[in-house]
Amino acid sequence: MAKQAGVITLNGKVGRLSFYKTKDGYLAREKGGVSKSRIMNDARFARTRENLKEFADNASSAKLFRDALRPVIAKIGDKRLNLRITQVMMKVLQSDLVNNRGERMVRAGDWSLLKDMELNAASSLGSTLFLEINYTDSPTAWAVAIPAFVPQDFVALPKGATHLRITATGVGLDFETGARTVQTSVSDLLSVIDPAAVISLSIDKSLIPGTHRAFVLSVEFVQMVNGSEYSINNGAHNAAKMVGVEQV
């Protein structure tokens, strides 16, 4: 390992050399490692090839899921959400009891492992909405019913919020074809100081075809100023939870 002794400090790569800083000072090392050709052909790297193949399936499946959930994710202020979705998807892949190692796929795993996942680790749905929420799951529809409530008594309202809305989202996925669909059912924009009427939200399953479905309930807080909506702290207080999943 080479160590820089002069006054010039570098970070990054120069040719085959990589320069980096450690607690011992600035160090340099030559590019090395095993070639891609060897990894893809050498029998000693069979496990590595198996891992790479499963990682690829997991990455593409997680991306498809994130893309379908974009209407929800865009309003959630959790910078680690993409990573957490990828991690949960890997657990689904590893639960595949049909295919051999290296051939396991997300679409063959236990889809129910996604149920109850919070999409905002810093603001769970249960710690935001203290409401009696009833879910109905039938062969044709997934529905949510919330009785009348007073927001100031039953909602953890962030500072600055003047209104909130509650949304049910359903996504349909086909991991084999890469197809995705999304449907939402949204409540009225509710004032935080006025009593809210009964809320009924429903997702028609025929509109979200696919082999795998997921249903999310979310709450969004906004501040209304002169008729325009403004997000509260970049969505840090918005909550969303995967409250239902279905594998067709």
Coordinates of C-alpha atoms in Angstrom, one line a residue:
M1 CA 0.0 0.0 0.0
A2 CA 1.5 3.3 -1.1
K3 CA 1.3 6.3 1.2
Q4 CA 1.6 9.9 0.0
A5 CA 4.4 11.8 1.8
G6 CA 4.3 15.1 -0.1
V7 CA 2.1 18.1 0.2
I8 CA -0.1 17.2 -2.8
T9 CA -3.3 15.4 -1.7
L10 CA -5.5 13.5 -4.2
N11 CA -8.9 11.8 -4.0
G12 CA -10.2 9.6 -6.8
K13 CA -8.6 7.7 -9.6
V14 CA -5.6 8.5 -11.8
G15 CA -5.0 5.7 -14.4
R16 CA -4.8 2.4 -12.5
L17 CA -4.2 4.2 -9.2
S18 CA -6.9 5.0 -6.7
F19 CA -6.2 7.8 -4.1
Y20 CA -8.2 8.0 -0.9
K21 CA -8.1 9.5 2.6
T22 CA -8.0 7.4 5.8
K23 CA -7.3 8.2 9.4
D24 CA -3.7 7.4 8.7
G25 CA -3.5 10.0 5.9
Y26 CA -3.8 9.8 2.1
L27 CA -3.2 6.4 0.6
A28 CA -2.9 5.1 -2.9
R29 CA -3.5 1.6 -4.3
E30 CA -3.4 0.0 -7.8
K31 CA -6.6 -1.2 -9.4
G32 CA -7.0 -4.9 -8.9
G33 CA -9.6 -7.6 -8.4
V34 CA -10.9 -10.5 -10.4
S35 CA -11.8 -9.9 -14.1
K36 CA -15.4 -10.0 -15.2
S37 CA -14.6 -12.8 -17.6
R38 CA -13.2 -15.0 -14.9
I39 CA -16.2 -14.4 -12.6
M40 CA -18.6 -15.4 -15.4
N41 CA -16.7 -18.5 -16.5
D42 CA -14.6 -19.9 -13.6
A43 CA -16.2 -22.8 -11.7
R44 CA -14.9 -21.3 -8.5
F45 CA -17.2 -18.3 -8.9
A46 CA -20.4 -20.3 -9.3
R47 CA -21.9 -18.9 -6.1
T48 CA -21.0 -15.4 -7.2
R49 CA -22.8 -15.9 -10.5
E50 CA -25.8 -17.3 -8.6
N51 CA -25.9 -14.2 -6.3
L52 CA -25.5 -11.8 -9.3
K53 CA -28.4 -13.4 -11.1
E54 CA -30.7 -13.1 -8.0
F55 CA -29.5 -9.6 -7.3
A56 CA -30.5 -8.6 -10.9
D57 CA -34.0 -10.1 -10.5
N58 CA -34.4 -8.4 -7.2
A59 CA -33.2 -5.0 -8.5
S60 CA -35.6 -5.1 -11.5
S61 CA -38.5 -6.2 -9.4
A62 CA -37.9 -3.6 -6.8
K63 CA -37.7 -0.9 -9.5
L64 CA -41.0 -2.0 -11.0
F65 CA -42.6 -1.9 -7.6
R66 CA -41.2 1.6 -6.9
D67 CA -42.3 2.9 -10.2
A68 CA -45.8 1.7 -9.7
L69 CA -45.9 3.3 -6.2
R70 CA -44.5 6.6 -7.5
P71 CA -47.7 8.6 -6.6
V72 CA -47.2 7.6 -3.0
I73 CA -43.4 7.6 -2.8
A74 CA -43.2 11.1 -4.3
K75 CA -45.0 12.5 -1.2
I76 CA -42.9 10.5 1.4
G77 CA -39.9 12.2 2.9
D78 CA -37.9 9.0 3.6
K79 CA -34.6 9.1 1.8
R80 CA -33.9 5.4 2.6
L81 CA -37.2 4.1 1.3
N82 CA -35.8 2.8 -2.0
L83 CA -33.2 0.9 -0.1
R84 CA -35.8 -0.6 2.3
I85 CA -38.0 -1.7 -0.6
T86 CA -35.0 -3.4 -2.2
Q87 CA -34.2 -5.2 1.1
V88 CA -37.8 -6.4 1.6
M89 CA -37.9 -7.6 -2.0
M90 CA -34.8 -9.6 -1.4
K91 CA -36.6 -11.3 1.5
V92 CA -39.4 -12.1 -0.8
L93 CA -37.0 -13.6 -3.4
Q94 CA -35.2 -15.7 -0.7
S95 CA -38.6 -17.1 0.3
D96 CA -38.9 -18.8 -3.1
L97 CA -39.4 -22.5 -2.3
V98 CA -39.7 -23.6 -5.9
N99 CA -36.5 -22.6 -7.7
N100 CA -32.9 -23.6 -6.9
R101 CA -30.3 -21.1 -5.6
G102 CA -29.4 -18.7 -8.4
E103 CA -32.8 -19.2 -10.0
R104 CA -35.0 -17.8 -7.2
M105 CA -37.2 -14.9 -8.2
V106 CA -39.3 -12.3 -6.5
R107 CA -42.5 -13.4 -8.3
A108 CA -42.2 -16.9 -6.9
G109 CA -41.6 -15.8 -3.3
D110 CA -43.9 -15.1 -0.4
W111 CA -45.6 -11.8 -1.4
S112 CA -47.2 -11.4 2.0
L113 CA -43.8 -10.4 3.5
L114 CA -44.6 -6.9 2.2
K115 CA -47.7 -6.5 4.3
D116 CA -47.6 -3.9 7.1
M117 CA -44.4 -2.3 5.7
E118 CA -44.3 1.4 6.6
L119 CA -43.2 3.6 3.8
N120 CA -42.0 6.4 6.1
A121 CA -39.8 4.9 8.8
A122 CA -39.9 8.2 10.7
S123 CA -43.7 8.6 10.7
S124 CA -45.8 5.4 10.9
L125 CA -49.4 5.4 9.9
G126 CA -50.4 4.1 13.4
S127 CA -48.6 7.0 15.1
T128 CA -50.2 9.5 12.8
L129 CA -53.9 8.4 12.4
F130 CA -55.5 7.4 15.7
L131 CA -58.7 6.3 13.9
E132 CA -60.9 3.2 13.7
I133 CA -60.0 2.2 10.1
N134 CA -62.0 -0.7 8.6
Y135 CA -60.6 -2.6 5.5
T136 CA -62.8 -4.7 3.2
D137 CA -61.2 -7.1 0.8
S138 CA -63.4 -8.8 -1.8
P139 CA -62.7 -10.6 -5.1
T140 CA -63.6 -7.4 -6.9
A141 CA -62.6 -4.5 -4.7
W142 CA -60.4 -3.3 -1.8
A143 CA -62.0 -0.7 0.3
V144 CA -61.4 1.5 3.3
A145 CA -64.0 3.0 5.7
I146 CA -63.2 5.7 8.3
P147 CA -65.9 7.0 10.6
A148 CA -66.4 10.8 11.2
F149 CA -63.6 12.3 13.3
V150 CA -62.2 15.5 14.6
P151 CA -58.6 15.9 13.2
Q152 CA -57.3 17.8 16.2
D153 CA -58.3 14.9 18.5
F154 CA -57.4 11.9 16.3
V155 CA -54.5 13.0 14.1
A156 CA -50.9 13.8 15.0
L157 CA -50.9 17.1 13.2
P158 CA -47.4 18.6 12.2
K159 CA -46.8 22.2 12.9
G160 CA -47.9 24.4 10.1
A161 CA -50.4 22.0 8.6
T162 CA -53.8 23.5 7.7
H163 CA -55.2 20.6 5.8
L164 CA -54.8 16.8 5.2
R165 CA -56.0 14.2 2.8
I166 CA -56.2 10.5 3.0
T167 CA -55.5 8.3 0.0
A168 CA -56.0 4.6 -0.8
T169 CA -53.7 3.4 -3.6
G170 CA -53.7 0.0 -5.4
V171 CA -51.0 -1.3 -7.7
G172 CA -51.0 -4.3 -10.0
L173 CA -47.8 -5.8 -11.1
D174 CA -46.7 -8.5 -13.6
F175 CA -43.0 -9.2 -12.9
E176 CA -42.7 -11.4 -16.0
T177 CA -43.9 -8.8 -18.5
G178 CA -42.9 -5.7 -16.6
A179 CA -46.4 -4.3 -16.7
R180 CA -47.7 -2.1 -13.9
T181 CA -50.9 -0.3 -13.2
V182 CA -52.0 2.1 -10.4
Q183 CA -55.3 3.4 -9.1
T184 CA -56.0 5.8 -6.3
S185 CA -59.1 6.8 -4.3
V186 CA -58.7 10.2 -2.5
S187 CA -60.6 11.9 0.2
D188 CA -61.6 15.5 0.1
L189 CA -59.0 18.0 1.3
L190 CA -59.9 18.2 5.0
S191 CA -59.4 21.2 7.3
V192 CA -57.5 20.3 10.5
I193 CA -59.9 22.5 12.5
D194 CA -63.2 21.2 11.2
P195 CA -64.9 17.9 11.9
A196 CA -64.4 15.4 9.1
A197 CA -67.3 13.4 7.7
V198 CA -67.3 9.6 7.1
I199 CA -64.6 8.7 4.5
S200 CA -65.1 5.8 2.0
L201 CA -62.3 4.9 -0.4
S202 CA -62.4 2.0 -2.9
I203 CA -60.0 0.4 -5.4
D204 CA -61.6 -1.6 -8.3
K205 CA -59.3 -4.6 -8.7
S206 CA -60.3 -5.0 -12.4
L207 CA -58.4 -1.8 -13.0
I208 CA -55.2 -3.1 -11.5
P209 CA -54.5 -6.4 -13.4
G210 CA -51.4 -8.4 -12.8
T211 CA -50.1 -11.4 -10.8
H212 CA -49.3 -9.3 -7.7
R213 CA -51.2 -6.5 -6.0
A214 CA -50.5 -4.2 -3.1
F215 CA -52.7 -1.7 -1.3
V216 CA -51.5 1.3 0.5
L217 CA -53.2 3.8 2.8
S218 CA -51.5 7.1 3.2
V219 CA -52.1 10.5 4.8
E220 CA -50.6 13.8 3.4
F221 CA -50.4 17.1 5.3
V222 CA -50.4 20.4 3.5
Q223 CA -50.5 24.1 4.2
M224 CA -52.9 26.2 2.2
V225 CA -51.8 29.7 1.4
N226 CA -54.0 31.8 -0.9
G227 CA -55.5 28.7 -2.5
S228 CA -52.2 27.0 -3.2
E229 CA -51.0 23.8 -1.5
Y230 CA -47.5 23.6 0.1
S231 CA -45.9 20.4 1.4
I232 CA -45.0 20.3 5.1
N233 CA -41.3 19.8 5.7
N234 CA -40.9 18.0 2.3
G235 CA -43.2 15.2 3.3
A236 CA -41.3 14.2 6.5
H237 CA -44.6 13.9 8.4
N238 CA -46.6 12.1 5.7
A239 CA -47.3 8.5 6.5
A240 CA -48.1 5.5 4.3
K241 CA -48.5 1.8 5.1
M242 CA -48.8 -1.4 2.9
V243 CA -52.0 -2.5 4.5
G244 CA -52.9 -5.2 2.0
V245 CA -51.2 -7.5 -0.5
E246 CA -52.5 -10.1 -2.9
Q247 CA -51.0 -12.7 -5.2
V248 CA -53.2 -13.8 -8.0

